[in-house]
Coordinates of C-alpha atoms in Angstrom, one line a residue:
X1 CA 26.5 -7.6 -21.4
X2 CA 25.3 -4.1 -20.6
X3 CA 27.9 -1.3 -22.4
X4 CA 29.4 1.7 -20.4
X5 CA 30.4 4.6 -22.9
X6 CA 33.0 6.8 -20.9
X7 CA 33.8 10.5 -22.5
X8 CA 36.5 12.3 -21.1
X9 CA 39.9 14.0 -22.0
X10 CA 41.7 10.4 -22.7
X11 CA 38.6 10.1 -25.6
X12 CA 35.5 8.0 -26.2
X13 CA 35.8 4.2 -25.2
X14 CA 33.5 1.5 -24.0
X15 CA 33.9 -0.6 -20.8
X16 CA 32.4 -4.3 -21.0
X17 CA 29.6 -3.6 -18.0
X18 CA 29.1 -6.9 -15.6
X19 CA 30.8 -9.3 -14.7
X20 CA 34.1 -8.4 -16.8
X21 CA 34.5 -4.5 -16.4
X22 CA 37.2 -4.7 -19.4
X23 CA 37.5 -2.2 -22.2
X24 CA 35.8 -3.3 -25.3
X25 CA 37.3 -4.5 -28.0
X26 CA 34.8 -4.2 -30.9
X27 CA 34.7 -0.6 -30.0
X28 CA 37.1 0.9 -31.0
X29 CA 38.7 3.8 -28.7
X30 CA 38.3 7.3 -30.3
X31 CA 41.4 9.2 -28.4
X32 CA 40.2 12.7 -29.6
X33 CA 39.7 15.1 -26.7
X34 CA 37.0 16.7 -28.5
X35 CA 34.1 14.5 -27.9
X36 CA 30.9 16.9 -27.3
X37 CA 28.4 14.6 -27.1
X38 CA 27.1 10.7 -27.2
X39 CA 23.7 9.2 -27.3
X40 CA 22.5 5.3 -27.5
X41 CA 19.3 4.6 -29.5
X42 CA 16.1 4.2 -26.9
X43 CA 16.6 0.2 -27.9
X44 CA 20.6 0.4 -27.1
X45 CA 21.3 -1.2 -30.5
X46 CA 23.0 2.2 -32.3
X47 CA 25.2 4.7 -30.7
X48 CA 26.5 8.1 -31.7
X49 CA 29.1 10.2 -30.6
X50 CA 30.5 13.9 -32.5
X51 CA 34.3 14.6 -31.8
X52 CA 34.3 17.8 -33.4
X53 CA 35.2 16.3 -37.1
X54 CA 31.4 14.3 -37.4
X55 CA 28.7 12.7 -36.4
X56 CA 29.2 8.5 -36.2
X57 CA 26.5 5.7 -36.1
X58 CA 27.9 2.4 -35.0
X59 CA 25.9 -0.6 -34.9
X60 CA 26.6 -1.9 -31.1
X61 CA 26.8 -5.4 -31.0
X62 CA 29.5 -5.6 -34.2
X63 CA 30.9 -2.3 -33.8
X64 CA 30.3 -1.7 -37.8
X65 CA 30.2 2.2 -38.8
X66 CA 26.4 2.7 -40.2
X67 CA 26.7 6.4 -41.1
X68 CA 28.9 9.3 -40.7
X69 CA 27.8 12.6 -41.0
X70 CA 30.1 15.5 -41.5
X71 CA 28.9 18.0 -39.0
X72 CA 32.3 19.3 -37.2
X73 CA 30.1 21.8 -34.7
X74 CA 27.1 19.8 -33.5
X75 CA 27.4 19.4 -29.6
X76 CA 24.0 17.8 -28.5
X77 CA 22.3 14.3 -30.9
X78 CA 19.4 11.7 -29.8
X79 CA 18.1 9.1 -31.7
X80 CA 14.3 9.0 -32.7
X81 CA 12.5 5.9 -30.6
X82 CA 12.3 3.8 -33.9
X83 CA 16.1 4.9 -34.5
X84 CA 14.3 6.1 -38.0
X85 CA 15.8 9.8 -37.6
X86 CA 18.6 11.2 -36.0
X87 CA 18.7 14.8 -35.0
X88 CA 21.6 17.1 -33.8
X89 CA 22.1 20.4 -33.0
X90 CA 24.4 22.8 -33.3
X91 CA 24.8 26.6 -31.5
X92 CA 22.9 29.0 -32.9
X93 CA 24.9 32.3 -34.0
X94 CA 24.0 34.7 -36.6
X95 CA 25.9 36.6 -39.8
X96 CA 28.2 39.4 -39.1
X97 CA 25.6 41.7 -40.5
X98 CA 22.9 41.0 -38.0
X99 CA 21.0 38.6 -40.7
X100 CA 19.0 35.6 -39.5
X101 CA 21.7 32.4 -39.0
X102 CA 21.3 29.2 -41.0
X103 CA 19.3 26.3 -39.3
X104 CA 21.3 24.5 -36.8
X105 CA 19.0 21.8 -35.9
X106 CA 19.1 18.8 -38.5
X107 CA 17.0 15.8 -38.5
X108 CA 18.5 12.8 -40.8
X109 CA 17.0 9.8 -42.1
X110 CA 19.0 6.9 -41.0
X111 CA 18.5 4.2 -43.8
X112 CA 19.2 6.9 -46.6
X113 CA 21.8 9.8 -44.3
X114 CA 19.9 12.2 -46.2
X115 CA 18.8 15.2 -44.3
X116 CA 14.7 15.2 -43.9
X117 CA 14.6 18.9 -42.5
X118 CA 16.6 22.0 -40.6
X119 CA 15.3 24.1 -37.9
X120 CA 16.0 26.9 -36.8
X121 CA 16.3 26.2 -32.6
X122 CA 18.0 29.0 -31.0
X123 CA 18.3 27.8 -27.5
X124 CA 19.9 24.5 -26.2
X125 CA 17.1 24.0 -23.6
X126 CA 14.9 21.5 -25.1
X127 CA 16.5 21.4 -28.4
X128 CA 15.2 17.9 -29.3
X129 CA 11.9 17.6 -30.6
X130 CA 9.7 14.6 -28.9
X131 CA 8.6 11.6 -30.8
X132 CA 5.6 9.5 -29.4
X133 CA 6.8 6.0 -28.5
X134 CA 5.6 4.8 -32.2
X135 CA 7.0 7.4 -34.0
X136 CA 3.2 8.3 -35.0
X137 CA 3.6 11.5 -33.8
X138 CA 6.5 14.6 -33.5
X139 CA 6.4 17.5 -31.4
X140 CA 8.4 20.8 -31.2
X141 CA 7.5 23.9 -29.6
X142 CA 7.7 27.0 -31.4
X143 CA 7.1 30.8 -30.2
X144 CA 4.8 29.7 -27.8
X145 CA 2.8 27.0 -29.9
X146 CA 3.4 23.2 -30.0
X147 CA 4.3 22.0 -33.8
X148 CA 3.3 18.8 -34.5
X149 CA 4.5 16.3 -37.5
X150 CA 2.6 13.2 -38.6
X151 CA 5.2 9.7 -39.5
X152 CA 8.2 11.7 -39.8
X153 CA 6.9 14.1 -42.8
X154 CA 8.5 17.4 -41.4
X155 CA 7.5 19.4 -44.4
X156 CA 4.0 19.6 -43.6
X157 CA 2.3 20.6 -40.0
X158 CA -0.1 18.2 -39.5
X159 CA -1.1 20.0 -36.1
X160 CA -0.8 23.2 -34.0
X161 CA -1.5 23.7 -30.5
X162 CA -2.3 27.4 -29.8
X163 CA -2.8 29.0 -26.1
X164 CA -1.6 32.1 -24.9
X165 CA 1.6 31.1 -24.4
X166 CA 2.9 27.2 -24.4
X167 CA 6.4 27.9 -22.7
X168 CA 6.7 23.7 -21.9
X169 CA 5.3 20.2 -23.2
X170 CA 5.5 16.5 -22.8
X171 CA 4.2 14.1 -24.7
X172 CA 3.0 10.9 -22.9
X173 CA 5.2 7.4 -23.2
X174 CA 3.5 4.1 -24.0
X175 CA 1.0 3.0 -26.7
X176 CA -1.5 4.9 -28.5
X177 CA -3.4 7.3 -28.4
X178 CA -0.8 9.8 -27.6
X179 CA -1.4 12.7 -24.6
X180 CA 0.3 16.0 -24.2
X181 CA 1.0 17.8 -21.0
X182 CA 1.1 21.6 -21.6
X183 CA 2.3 24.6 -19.5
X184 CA 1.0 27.8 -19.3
X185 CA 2.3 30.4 -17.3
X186 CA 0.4 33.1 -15.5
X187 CA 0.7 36.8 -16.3
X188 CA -1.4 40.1 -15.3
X189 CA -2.4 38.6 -12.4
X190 CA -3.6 35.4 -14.3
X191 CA -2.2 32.4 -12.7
X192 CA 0.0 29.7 -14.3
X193 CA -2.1 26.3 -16.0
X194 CA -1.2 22.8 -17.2
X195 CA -3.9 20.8 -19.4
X196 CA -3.9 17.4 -20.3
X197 CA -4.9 17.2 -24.2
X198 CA -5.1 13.7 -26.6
X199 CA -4.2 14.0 -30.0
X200 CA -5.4 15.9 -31.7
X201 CA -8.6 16.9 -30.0
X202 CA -6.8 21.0 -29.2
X203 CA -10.3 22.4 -30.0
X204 CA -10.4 24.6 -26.8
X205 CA -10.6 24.2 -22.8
X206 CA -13.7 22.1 -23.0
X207 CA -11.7 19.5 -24.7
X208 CA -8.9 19.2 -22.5
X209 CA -8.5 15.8 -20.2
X210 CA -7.9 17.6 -17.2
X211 CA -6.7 21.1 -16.3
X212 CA -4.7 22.2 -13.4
X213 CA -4.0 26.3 -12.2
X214 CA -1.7 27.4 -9.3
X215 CA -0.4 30.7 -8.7
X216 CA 3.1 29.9 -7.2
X217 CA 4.6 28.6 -10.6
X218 CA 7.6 30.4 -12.8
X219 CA 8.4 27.3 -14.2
X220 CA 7.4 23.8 -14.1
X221 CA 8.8 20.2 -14.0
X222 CA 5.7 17.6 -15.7
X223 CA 6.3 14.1 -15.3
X224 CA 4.5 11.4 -16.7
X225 CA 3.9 8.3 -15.3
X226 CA 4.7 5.2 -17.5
X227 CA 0.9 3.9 -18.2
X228 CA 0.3 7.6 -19.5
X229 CA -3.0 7.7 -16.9
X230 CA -1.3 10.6 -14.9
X231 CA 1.3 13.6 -14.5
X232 CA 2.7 15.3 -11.8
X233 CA 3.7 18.7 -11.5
X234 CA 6.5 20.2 -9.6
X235 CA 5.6 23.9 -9.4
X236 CA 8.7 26.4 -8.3
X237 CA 8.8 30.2 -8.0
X238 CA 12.2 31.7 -8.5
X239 CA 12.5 34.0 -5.1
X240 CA 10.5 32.4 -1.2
X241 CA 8.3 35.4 -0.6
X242 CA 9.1 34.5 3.2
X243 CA 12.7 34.7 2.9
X244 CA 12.6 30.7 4.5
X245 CA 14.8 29.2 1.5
X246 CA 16.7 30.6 -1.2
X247 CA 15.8 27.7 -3.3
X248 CA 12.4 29.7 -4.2
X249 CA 9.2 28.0 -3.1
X250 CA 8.3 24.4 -4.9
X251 CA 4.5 22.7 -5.0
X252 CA 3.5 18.9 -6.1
X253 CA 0.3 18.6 -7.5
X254 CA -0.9 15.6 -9.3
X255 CA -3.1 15.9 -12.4
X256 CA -5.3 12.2 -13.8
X257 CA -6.3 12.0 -17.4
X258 CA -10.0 11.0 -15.8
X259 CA -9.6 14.8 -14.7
X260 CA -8.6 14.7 -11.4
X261 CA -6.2 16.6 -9.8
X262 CA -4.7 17.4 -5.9
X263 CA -2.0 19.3 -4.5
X264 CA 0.3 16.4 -2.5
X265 CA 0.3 17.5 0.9
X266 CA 3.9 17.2 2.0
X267 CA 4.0 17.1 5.6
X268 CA 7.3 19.2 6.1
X269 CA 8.3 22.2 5.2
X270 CA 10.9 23.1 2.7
X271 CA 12.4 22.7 -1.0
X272 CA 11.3 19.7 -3.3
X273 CA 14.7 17.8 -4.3
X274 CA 12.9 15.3 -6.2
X275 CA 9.9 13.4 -7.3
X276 CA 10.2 10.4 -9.1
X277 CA 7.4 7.6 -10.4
X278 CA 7.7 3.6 -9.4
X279 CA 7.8 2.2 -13.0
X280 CA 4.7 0.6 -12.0
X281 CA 2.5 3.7 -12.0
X282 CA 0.7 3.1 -9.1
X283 CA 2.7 4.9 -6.4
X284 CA 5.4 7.9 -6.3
X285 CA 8.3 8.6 -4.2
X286 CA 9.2 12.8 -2.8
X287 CA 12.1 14.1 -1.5
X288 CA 11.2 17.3 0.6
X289 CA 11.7 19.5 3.8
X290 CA 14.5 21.3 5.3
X291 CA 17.6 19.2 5.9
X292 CA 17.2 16.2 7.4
X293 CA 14.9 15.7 4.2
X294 CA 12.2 13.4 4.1
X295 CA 11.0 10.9 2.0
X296 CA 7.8 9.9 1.4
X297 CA 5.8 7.1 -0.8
X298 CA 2.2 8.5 -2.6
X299 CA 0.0 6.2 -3.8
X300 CA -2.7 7.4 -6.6
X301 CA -4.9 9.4 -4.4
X302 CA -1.8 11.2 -2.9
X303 CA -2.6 9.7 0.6
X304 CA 1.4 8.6 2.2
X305 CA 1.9 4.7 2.0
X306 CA 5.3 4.8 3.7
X307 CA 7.7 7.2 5.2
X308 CA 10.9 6.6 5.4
X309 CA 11.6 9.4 8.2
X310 CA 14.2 12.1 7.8
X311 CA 18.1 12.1 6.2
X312 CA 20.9 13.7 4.3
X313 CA 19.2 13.1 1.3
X314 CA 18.3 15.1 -1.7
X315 CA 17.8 12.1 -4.4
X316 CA 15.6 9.0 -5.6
X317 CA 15.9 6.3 -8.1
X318 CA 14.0 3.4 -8.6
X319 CA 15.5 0.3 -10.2
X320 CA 13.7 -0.5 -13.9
X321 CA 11.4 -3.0 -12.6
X322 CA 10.7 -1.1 -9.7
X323 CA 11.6 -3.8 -7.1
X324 CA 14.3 -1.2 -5.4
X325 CA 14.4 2.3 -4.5
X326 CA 17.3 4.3 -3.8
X327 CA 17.4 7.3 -1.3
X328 CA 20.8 9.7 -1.7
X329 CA 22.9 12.5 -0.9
X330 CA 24.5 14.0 -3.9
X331 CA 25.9 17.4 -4.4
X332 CA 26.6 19.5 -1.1
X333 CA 25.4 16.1 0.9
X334 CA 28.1 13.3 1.2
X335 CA 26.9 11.0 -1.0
X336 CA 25.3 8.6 1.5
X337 CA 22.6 6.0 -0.2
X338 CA 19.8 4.4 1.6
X339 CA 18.9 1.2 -0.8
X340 CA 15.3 -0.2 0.0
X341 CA 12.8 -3.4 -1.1
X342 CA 10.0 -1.3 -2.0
X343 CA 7.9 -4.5 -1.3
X344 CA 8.5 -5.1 2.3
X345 CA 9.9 -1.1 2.8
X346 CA 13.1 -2.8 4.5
X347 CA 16.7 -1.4 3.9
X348 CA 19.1 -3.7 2.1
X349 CA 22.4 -1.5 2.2
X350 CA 23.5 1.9 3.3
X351 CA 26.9 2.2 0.8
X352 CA 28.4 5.8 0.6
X353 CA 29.5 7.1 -2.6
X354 CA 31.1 10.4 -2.0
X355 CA 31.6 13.2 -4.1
X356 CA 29.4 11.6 -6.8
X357 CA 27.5 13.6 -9.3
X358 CA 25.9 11.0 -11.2
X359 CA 23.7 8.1 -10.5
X360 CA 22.1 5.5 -12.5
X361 CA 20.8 2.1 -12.7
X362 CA 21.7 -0.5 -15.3
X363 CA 18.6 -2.0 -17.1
X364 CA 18.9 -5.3 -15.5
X365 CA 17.6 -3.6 -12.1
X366 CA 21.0 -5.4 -10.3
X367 CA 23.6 -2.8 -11.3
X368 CA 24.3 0.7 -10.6
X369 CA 26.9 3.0 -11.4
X370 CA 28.3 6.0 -9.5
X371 CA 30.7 8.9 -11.2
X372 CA 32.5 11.6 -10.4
X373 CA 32.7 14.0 -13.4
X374 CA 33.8 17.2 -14.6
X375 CA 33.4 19.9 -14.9
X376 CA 30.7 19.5 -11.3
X377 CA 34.5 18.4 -9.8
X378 CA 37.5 18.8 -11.8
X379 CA 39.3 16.5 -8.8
X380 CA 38.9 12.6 -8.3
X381 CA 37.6 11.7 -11.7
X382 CA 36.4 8.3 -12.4
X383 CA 33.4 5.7 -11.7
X384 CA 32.2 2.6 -9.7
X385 CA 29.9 -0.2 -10.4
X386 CA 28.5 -1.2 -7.6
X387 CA 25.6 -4.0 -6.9
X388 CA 22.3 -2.6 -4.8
X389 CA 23.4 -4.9 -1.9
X390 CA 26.7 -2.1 -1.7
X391 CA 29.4 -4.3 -2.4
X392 CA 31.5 -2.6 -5.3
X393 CA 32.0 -4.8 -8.2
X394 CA 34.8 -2.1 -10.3
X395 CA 36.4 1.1 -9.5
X396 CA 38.1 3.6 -12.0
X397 CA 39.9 6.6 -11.1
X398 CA 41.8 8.9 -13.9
X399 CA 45.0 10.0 -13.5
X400 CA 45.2 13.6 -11.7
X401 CA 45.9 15.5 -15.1
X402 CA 42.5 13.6 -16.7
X403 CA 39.1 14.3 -16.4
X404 CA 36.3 12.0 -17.2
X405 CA 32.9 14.4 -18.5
X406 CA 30.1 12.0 -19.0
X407 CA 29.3 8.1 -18.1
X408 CA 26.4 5.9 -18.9
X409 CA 24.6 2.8 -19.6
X410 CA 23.6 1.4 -22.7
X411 CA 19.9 0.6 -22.5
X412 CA 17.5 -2.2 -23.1
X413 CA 14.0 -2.8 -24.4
X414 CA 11.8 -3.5 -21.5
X415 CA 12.0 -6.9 -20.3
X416 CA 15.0 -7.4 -22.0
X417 CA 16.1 -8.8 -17.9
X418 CA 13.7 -11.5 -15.9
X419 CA 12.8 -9.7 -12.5
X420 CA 15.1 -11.4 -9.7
X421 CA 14.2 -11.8 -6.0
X422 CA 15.5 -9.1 -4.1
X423 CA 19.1 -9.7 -2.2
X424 CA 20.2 -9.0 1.3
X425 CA 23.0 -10.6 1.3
X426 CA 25.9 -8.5 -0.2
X427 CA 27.4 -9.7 -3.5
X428 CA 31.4 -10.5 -3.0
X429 CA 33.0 -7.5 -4.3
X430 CA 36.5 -6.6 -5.7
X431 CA 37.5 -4.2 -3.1
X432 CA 36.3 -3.6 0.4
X433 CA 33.4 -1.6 1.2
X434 CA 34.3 1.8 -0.2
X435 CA 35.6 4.3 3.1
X436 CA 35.6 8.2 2.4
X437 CA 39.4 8.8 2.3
X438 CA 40.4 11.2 4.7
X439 CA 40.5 15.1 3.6
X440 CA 43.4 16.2 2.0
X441 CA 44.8 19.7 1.9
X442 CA 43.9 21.6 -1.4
X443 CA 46.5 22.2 -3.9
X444 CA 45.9 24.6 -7.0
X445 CA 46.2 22.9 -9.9
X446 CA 49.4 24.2 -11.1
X447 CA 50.9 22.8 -8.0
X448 CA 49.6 19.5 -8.2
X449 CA 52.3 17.2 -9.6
X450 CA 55.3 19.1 -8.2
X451 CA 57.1 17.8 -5.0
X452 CA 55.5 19.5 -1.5
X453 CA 58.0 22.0 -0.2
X454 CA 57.9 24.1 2.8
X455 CA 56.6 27.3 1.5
X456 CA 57.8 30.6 3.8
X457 CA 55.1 33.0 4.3

């Protein structure tokens, strides 16, 4: 069974995920309605949560308390891949007398809960330092260099990589060696660059994999694919020159380790939503242009292998083994989805999700759930679990006065679920095939539970 952690203002509990859709009862409910944060180890066998007294471990399969760690103010944790170290953070504020704060970001070994090293991190954006896969390797990035930390020692800098100014990393996923992905950005008429390095070889440009410059960049989005072999790069400037969007102006461009690199042509204008990678590395799916979006499938030399035309779409997610990809319309759109056999690039189900504002697969590539959360919508609170062929399998709604913040699934070491033939045929579900309900009239919240009466204006 695949777990479903839901945090929310009725506490911290744990839904048994398919077939049963049952609360848990190894897990014990935590009912405080101060739970900040929760985070499953990369293998899904520990999770955490903080509710605003400390930080717990559980083991997941017997539900046994590992660790607890008395740290009443941490808001953000994550789990080191290895589930060697765990490291929360904590706002940064400093003394009354303008003095520097103490370190808010703590890293923990798990077998002895003794705390390995504090940080200083004052900003929540990428708070986490990034392990390699193997835990070889830590990186953090620091006034505009990247830190890096050999087998967890976090007392000694094994590593530095200095350029002008680093403002963003990622390190590559998979085996050994380990690559990092570095952005630059332009300044004095310089324009903006991201290099592709392997540790440690940082000994200037000549030793860089590959390097990329564009002009249009104020910040960057570097994605990896899963082999490590190649990143793209979704450049976006704040402001559109040319007044055409007020989502700024966005570029793909696609950088190889073998040091190749293109700009993805996109053959409409308008915003990038998204850009995500098929698990199998070989291909990548875009979701661009002025509404109707398109959606496009890249192979490696950025040449189209499939279109799949224009709709209300601003979203893509393909299942873990890669067999499915789903096209949607979250946010502003309706929350239609568009679920395709990437194989045969035919459409399986067109289920409508409305008013969701998060998506996500379940490891075993069959499952996917849907949420409505706060505080995106403080109305209509609660999840589905749906199968890709659209039928829904369980639906939760709060009561009015509740809100439910964060859902997810527990995940699983790769190939943890045999690949299965692709469906057509929609799974029998619980409950019909879900209908947006029609449009109600907006009450304020203070009015909400009270009997309707005629008001005079």
């Amino acid at each position: 069974i695949c777990f479903v952690p839901v945090r929310g203002s009725e506490g911290l509990y744990m839904v048994n995920g398919p077939p049963s859709f049952t609360e848990s009862t190894t897990f014990q409910r935590d009912p405080g309605k101060n739970c900040k944060a929760v985070a499953f180890s990369k293998d899904g066998s520990l999770f955490g949560w903080c509710n605003g007294e400390k930080v717990n471990i559980v083991n997941v399969t017997s539900a046994e308390l590992l660790r607890s760690f008395d740290l009443p103010k941490a808001v953000c944790l994550e789990f080191s891949p290895k589930n060697n170290v765990l490291v929360t953070w904590q706002a940064y504020s400093t003394a009354k007398d303008g003095t520097a704060g103490v370190p808010n970001l703590q890293l923990y070994d798990l077998k002895t809960g003794k705390c390995l090293k504090s940080f200083i991190q004052k900003k929540m954006q990428n708070w986490c330092p990034c392990w390699a896969d193997d835990e070889s390797i830590c990186a953090r990035n620091v006034n505009n260099e990247v830190h890096f930390f050999e087998n967890n020692n976090f007392n000694t800098i094994a590593n530095k990589l200095h350029l002008q100014k680093v403002s963003d990393f990622v390190l590559s996923p998979g085996a050994q060696p380990t690559k990092v992905a570095v952005y630059v950005p332009g300044s004095k008429g310089a324009p903006s660059f991201v290099r592709l390095y392997q540790y440690p070889n940082f000994g200037g440009p000549q030793s860089a994999l590959a390097n990329k410059s564009f002009f249009k960049a104020d910040k960057v989005t570097m994605l990896w694919n899963k082999k490590a072999t190649a990143v793209l790069v979704i450049a976006s400037t704040e402001v559109d020159k040319s007044g055409a969007s007020y989502y700024g102006e966005q570029t793909l461009h696609y950088i190889a380790t073998n040091g190749e690199s293109a700009v993805v042509q996109l053959p409409k204008n308008g915003p990038i939503y998204d850009v995500v990678w098929n698990p199998n590395s070989v291909e990548f799916c875009a979701v661009y242009g002025f509404m109707p979006a398109k959606a496009t499938v890249f192979n490696l030399k950025c040449d189209p292998v499939f279109d799949f035309g224009t709709g209300p779409r601003n979203a893509a997610y393909y299942s873990p083994p890669g067999h499915i990809l789903v096209l949607a319309g979250f946010g502003n759109l309706r929350g239609q989805m568009e679920v395709w056999d990437v194989k045969n690039y035919k459409l399986i189900s067109k289920p409508v999700a409305s008013d969701s504002t998060y998506f996500a697969w379940c490891p075993d590539g069959e499952h996917i759930v849907t949420a409505t959360c706060a505080p995106r919508l403080r109305v209509g609170n609660g999840y589905k679990i749906w199968h890709y062929s659209g039928s829904v399998l369980h639906s939760h709604e709060v009561p009015s006065s509740e809100e439910i913040w964060q859902v997810s699934w527990q995940p699983f070491p790769e190939g943890a679920f045999p690949a299965r033939a692709v469906r057509y045929q929609a799974v029998a579900g619980e409950l019909p095939s879900a209908e947006p309900r029609p449009a109600q009239a907006y009450r304020p919240p203070a009015l909400r539970n009270k009997p309707l009466t005629a008001s005079k204006l």
